[in-house]
Amino acid sequence: QVQVVESGGGLVQAGGSLRLSCTASGLRLSAYDMGWFRQAPGKEREGVSCITWSGGSTYYETSVKGRFTISRDNAKSTLYLQMNSLKPEDTAMYYCAANIYCSGRGLVNQGDYSYWGQGTQVTVFS
C-alpha cells in the first residue's frame, strides 16, 4: 500500500521560512516527477512547484518564484519545498504529489495515477 506523507507545516510570521518534506512508503519516489500543490479555503487547488525525476528541471508558479525552492534527495526518497519570505497569501494546505507531469511550463496531476499525501497546513500571519 502506498502512503505519501508531508511534514514541516506550521504557523509562521510573514517574512519567515518553513521547509516542507515529503516521503513515501511503498513507492520509489526517485522514479517519478513530483510536485507541490496547495489549496486555500474557498479556493481551488493550484500547482505551486514541481521537479522532474532526475531533478534536472523545475517549475515555479509565478507568485512563489524567487521565494520557494523545490529539491529532492532520491537517495533519501524525499522531496522538499523550502519556503522563504512567506506571505499571508501563502496560507493553505500544502500537498505533495508523485507521478505528476512536470515541465518548465507547469505541472499537471495525472488523476488516479498520481499519489497524494494528506497535506500539511501552512499558516502565515502578519
PDB file of C-alpha atoms in Angstrom:
ATOM      1  CA  GLN A   1       0.000   0.000   0.000  1.00  0.00           C
ATOM      2  CA  VAL A   2       1.344   3.399  -0.999  1.00  0.00           C
ATOM      3  CA  GLN A   3       1.462   6.141   1.608  1.00  0.00           C
ATOM      4  CA  VAL A   4       2.712   9.651   0.928  1.00  0.00           C
ATOM      5  CA  VAL A   5       3.378  11.822   3.969  1.00  0.00           C
ATOM      6  CA  GLU A   6       4.087  15.528   4.170  1.00  0.00           C
ATOM      7  CA  SER A   7       5.597  17.295   7.150  1.00  0.00           C
ATOM      8  CA  GLY A   8       7.025  20.643   8.116  1.00  0.00           C
ATOM      9  CA  GLY A   9       3.997  22.870   8.021  1.00  0.00           C
ATOM     10  CA  GLY A  10       3.172  25.259  10.814  1.00  0.00           C
ATOM     11  CA  LEU A  11       2.381  28.761  11.939  1.00  0.00           C
ATOM     12  CA  VAL A  12       4.863  31.434  10.940  1.00  0.00           C
ATOM     13  CA  GLN A  13       5.010  35.194  10.851  1.00  0.00           C
ATOM     14  CA  ALA A  14       5.131  36.941   7.498  1.00  0.00           C
ATOM     15  CA  GLY A  15       8.691  37.076   6.243  1.00  0.00           C
ATOM     16  CA  GLY A  16       9.563  33.823   7.926  1.00  0.00           C
ATOM     17  CA  SER A  17      10.538  30.466   6.479  1.00  0.00           C
ATOM     18  CA  LEU A  18       9.400  26.869   6.542  1.00  0.00           C
ATOM     19  CA  ARG A  19      10.692  23.724   4.887  1.00  0.00           C
ATOM     20  CA  LEU A  20       8.214  21.097   3.841  1.00  0.00           C
ATOM     21  CA  SER A  21       9.244  17.492   3.377  1.00  0.00           C
ATOM     22  CA  CYS A  22       7.546  14.605   1.630  1.00  0.00           C
ATOM     23  CA  THR A  23       8.356  10.929   1.898  1.00  0.00           C
ATOM     24  CA  ALA A  24       6.569   7.806   0.793  1.00  0.00           C
ATOM     25  CA  SER A  25       6.319   4.164   1.651  1.00  0.00           C
ATOM     26  CA  GLY A  26       5.509   1.522  -0.904  1.00  0.00           C
ATOM     27  CA  LEU A  27       6.666   3.808  -3.682  1.00  0.00           C
ATOM     28  CA  ARG A  28      10.035   4.549  -5.216  1.00  0.00           C
ATOM     29  CA  LEU A  29       9.862   8.329  -5.414  1.00  0.00           C
ATOM     30  CA  SER A  30      13.037   8.561  -7.472  1.00  0.00           C
ATOM     31  CA  ALA A  31      11.158   7.162 -10.446  1.00  0.00           C
ATOM     32  CA  TYR A  32       8.621   9.969 -10.605  1.00  0.00           C
ATOM     33  CA  ASP A  33       8.223  13.626 -11.353  1.00  0.00           C
ATOM     34  CA  MET A  34       6.935  15.209  -8.171  1.00  0.00           C
ATOM     35  CA  GLY A  35       5.312  18.419  -7.127  1.00  0.00           C
ATOM     36  CA  TRP A  36       3.687  20.542  -4.506  1.00  0.00           C
ATOM     37  CA  PHE A  37       0.134  21.793  -4.714  1.00  0.00           C
ATOM     38  CA  ARG A  38      -1.762  23.985  -2.297  1.00  0.00           C
ATOM     39  CA  GLN A  39      -5.361  24.770  -1.536  1.00  0.00           C
ATOM     40  CA  ALA A  40      -6.570  27.730   0.451  1.00  0.00           C
ATOM     41  CA  PRO A  41     -10.055  27.838   1.982  1.00  0.00           C
ATOM     42  CA  GLY A  42     -12.652  28.618  -0.664  1.00  0.00           C
ATOM     43  CA  LYS A  43     -10.150  28.335  -3.491  1.00  0.00           C
ATOM     44  CA  GLU A  44      -9.267  25.683  -5.998  1.00  0.00           C
ATOM     45  CA  ARG A  45      -6.146  23.625  -5.629  1.00  0.00           C
ATOM     46  CA  GLU A  46      -3.219  25.103  -7.510  1.00  0.00           C
ATOM     47  CA  GLY A  47       0.152  23.813  -8.539  1.00  0.00           C
ATOM     48  CA  VAL A  48       2.991  25.540  -6.726  1.00  0.00           C
ATOM     49  CA  SER A  49       6.156  23.856  -7.903  1.00  0.00           C
ATOM     50  CA  CYS A  50       7.448  20.659  -9.438  1.00  0.00           C
ATOM     51  CA  ILE A  51      10.662  18.820 -10.186  1.00  0.00           C
ATOM     52  CA  THR A  52      11.419  16.107 -12.690  1.00  0.00           C
ATOM     53  CA  TRP A  53      12.503  12.668 -11.538  1.00  0.00           C
ATOM     54  CA  SER A  54      16.173  13.467 -12.166  1.00  0.00           C
ATOM     55  CA  GLY A  55      15.988  16.908 -10.640  1.00  0.00           C
ATOM     56  CA  GLY A  56      17.070  18.359 -13.935  1.00  0.00           C
ATOM     57  CA  SER A  57      14.075  20.602 -14.446  1.00  0.00           C
ATOM     58  CA  THR A  58      11.886  22.607 -12.112  1.00  0.00           C
ATOM     59  CA  TYR A  59       8.883  24.846 -12.335  1.00  0.00           C
ATOM     60  CA  TYR A  60       7.530  27.552 -10.026  1.00  0.00           C
ATOM     61  CA  GLU A  61       4.189  29.262 -10.054  1.00  0.00           C
ATOM     62  CA  THR A  62       4.672  32.970 -10.594  1.00  0.00           C
ATOM     63  CA  SER A  63       3.685  34.090  -7.098  1.00  0.00           C
ATOM     64  CA  VAL A  64       6.317  31.898  -5.408  1.00  0.00           C
ATOM     65  CA  LYS A  65       9.151  32.317  -7.884  1.00  0.00           C
ATOM     66  CA  GLY A  66      12.262  33.607  -6.122  1.00  0.00           C
ATOM     67  CA  ARG A  67      10.890  32.718  -2.686  1.00  0.00           C
ATOM     68  CA  PHE A  68      10.354  28.941  -2.837  1.00  0.00           C
ATOM     69  CA  THR A  69      12.876  26.298  -3.798  1.00  0.00           C
ATOM     70  CA  ILE A  70      11.981  22.721  -4.635  1.00  0.00           C
ATOM     71  CA  SER A  71      14.545  19.956  -4.329  1.00  0.00           C
ATOM     72  CA  ARG A  72      14.740  16.238  -3.940  1.00  0.00           C
ATOM     73  CA  ASP A  73      17.107  13.715  -2.469  1.00  0.00           C
ATOM     74  CA  ASN A  74      16.485  10.493  -4.333  1.00  0.00           C
ATOM     75  CA  ALA A  75      18.866   8.599  -2.083  1.00  0.00           C
ATOM     76  CA  LYS A  76      16.630   9.503   0.845  1.00  0.00           C
ATOM     77  CA  SER A  77      13.475   9.259  -1.260  1.00  0.00           C
ATOM     78  CA  THR A  78      12.453  12.690  -0.043  1.00  0.00           C
ATOM     79  CA  LEU A  79      11.031  15.791  -1.677  1.00  0.00           C
ATOM     80  CA  TYR A  80      11.482  19.247  -0.158  1.00  0.00           C
ATOM     81  CA  LEU A  81       9.997  22.686  -0.530  1.00  0.00           C
ATOM     82  CA  GLN A  82      11.976  25.489   1.079  1.00  0.00           C
ATOM     83  CA  MET A  83       9.680  28.448   1.545  1.00  0.00           C
ATOM     84  CA  ASN A  84      11.227  31.821   2.361  1.00  0.00           C
ATOM     85  CA  SER A  85       9.773  35.322   2.671  1.00  0.00           C
ATOM     86  CA  LEU A  86       6.389  33.829   3.402  1.00  0.00           C
ATOM     87  CA  LYS A  87       3.315  35.974   2.912  1.00  0.00           C
ATOM     88  CA  PRO A  88      -0.187  35.674   4.380  1.00  0.00           C
ATOM     89  CA  GLU A  89      -1.432  34.724   0.926  1.00  0.00           C
ATOM     90  CA  ASP A  90       0.732  31.598   1.093  1.00  0.00           C
ATOM     91  CA  THR A  91      -1.581  30.273   3.796  1.00  0.00           C
ATOM     92  CA  ALA A  92      -3.001  26.975   2.579  1.00  0.00           C
ATOM     93  CA  MET A  93      -2.916  23.225   2.925  1.00  0.00           C
ATOM     94  CA  TYR A  94       0.109  22.012   1.010  1.00  0.00           C
ATOM     95  CA  TYR A  95       0.043  18.655  -0.715  1.00  0.00           C
ATOM     96  CA  CYS A  96       2.814  16.541  -2.115  1.00  0.00           C
ATOM     97  CA  ALA A  97       2.111  14.545  -5.251  1.00  0.00           C
ATOM     98  CA  ALA A  98       4.114  11.885  -7.030  1.00  0.00           C
ATOM     99  CA  ASN A  99       3.739  10.718 -10.608  1.00  0.00           C
ATOM    100  CA  ILE A 100       2.657  14.049 -11.970  1.00  0.00           C
ATOM    101  CA  TYR A 101       3.723  15.605 -15.238  1.00  0.00           C
ATOM    102  CA  CYS A 102       6.342  18.316 -14.711  1.00  0.00           C
ATOM    103  CA  SER A 103       7.868  20.605 -17.275  1.00  0.00           C
ATOM    104  CA  GLY A 104       9.311  24.069 -17.332  1.00  0.00           C
ATOM    105  CA  ARG A 105       5.856  25.352 -18.212  1.00  0.00           C
ATOM    106  CA  GLY A 106       3.910  23.824 -15.370  1.00  0.00           C
ATOM    107  CA  LEU A 107       2.713  20.749 -13.561  1.00  0.00           C
ATOM    108  CA  VAL A 108      -0.291  18.552 -14.112  1.00  0.00           C
ATOM    109  CA  ASN A 109      -1.573  15.832 -11.877  1.00  0.00           C
ATOM    110  CA  GLN A 110      -2.455  12.599 -13.565  1.00  0.00           C
ATOM    111  CA  GLY A 111      -5.680  11.903 -11.766  1.00  0.00           C
ATOM    112  CA  ASP A 112      -5.945   8.411 -10.389  1.00  0.00           C
ATOM    113  CA  TYR A 113      -2.370   7.676 -11.458  1.00  0.00           C
ATOM    114  CA  SER A 114      -0.906  10.309  -9.125  1.00  0.00           C
ATOM    115  CA  TYR A 115      -0.140   9.642  -5.497  1.00  0.00           C
ATOM    116  CA  TRP A 116      -1.131  12.229  -2.926  1.00  0.00           C
ATOM    117  CA  GLY A 117      -0.405  12.914   0.691  1.00  0.00           C
ATOM    118  CA  GLN A 118      -2.889  14.122   3.261  1.00  0.00           C
ATOM    119  CA  GLY A 119      -1.406  17.586   3.341  1.00  0.00           C
ATOM    120  CA  THR A 120       0.366  19.805   5.825  1.00  0.00           C
ATOM    121  CA  GLN A 121      -1.061  23.143   6.905  1.00  0.00           C
ATOM    122  CA  VAL A 122       0.911  26.328   6.417  1.00  0.00           C
ATOM    123  CA  THR A 123      -0.434  29.438   8.121  1.00  0.00           C
ATOM    124  CA  VAL A 124       1.292  32.784   7.700  1.00  0.00           C
ATOM    125  CA  PHE A 125       0.204  35.681   9.908  1.00  0.00           C
ATOM    126  CA  SER A 126       1.057  39.343   9.535  1.00  0.00           C
TER     127      SER A 126
END
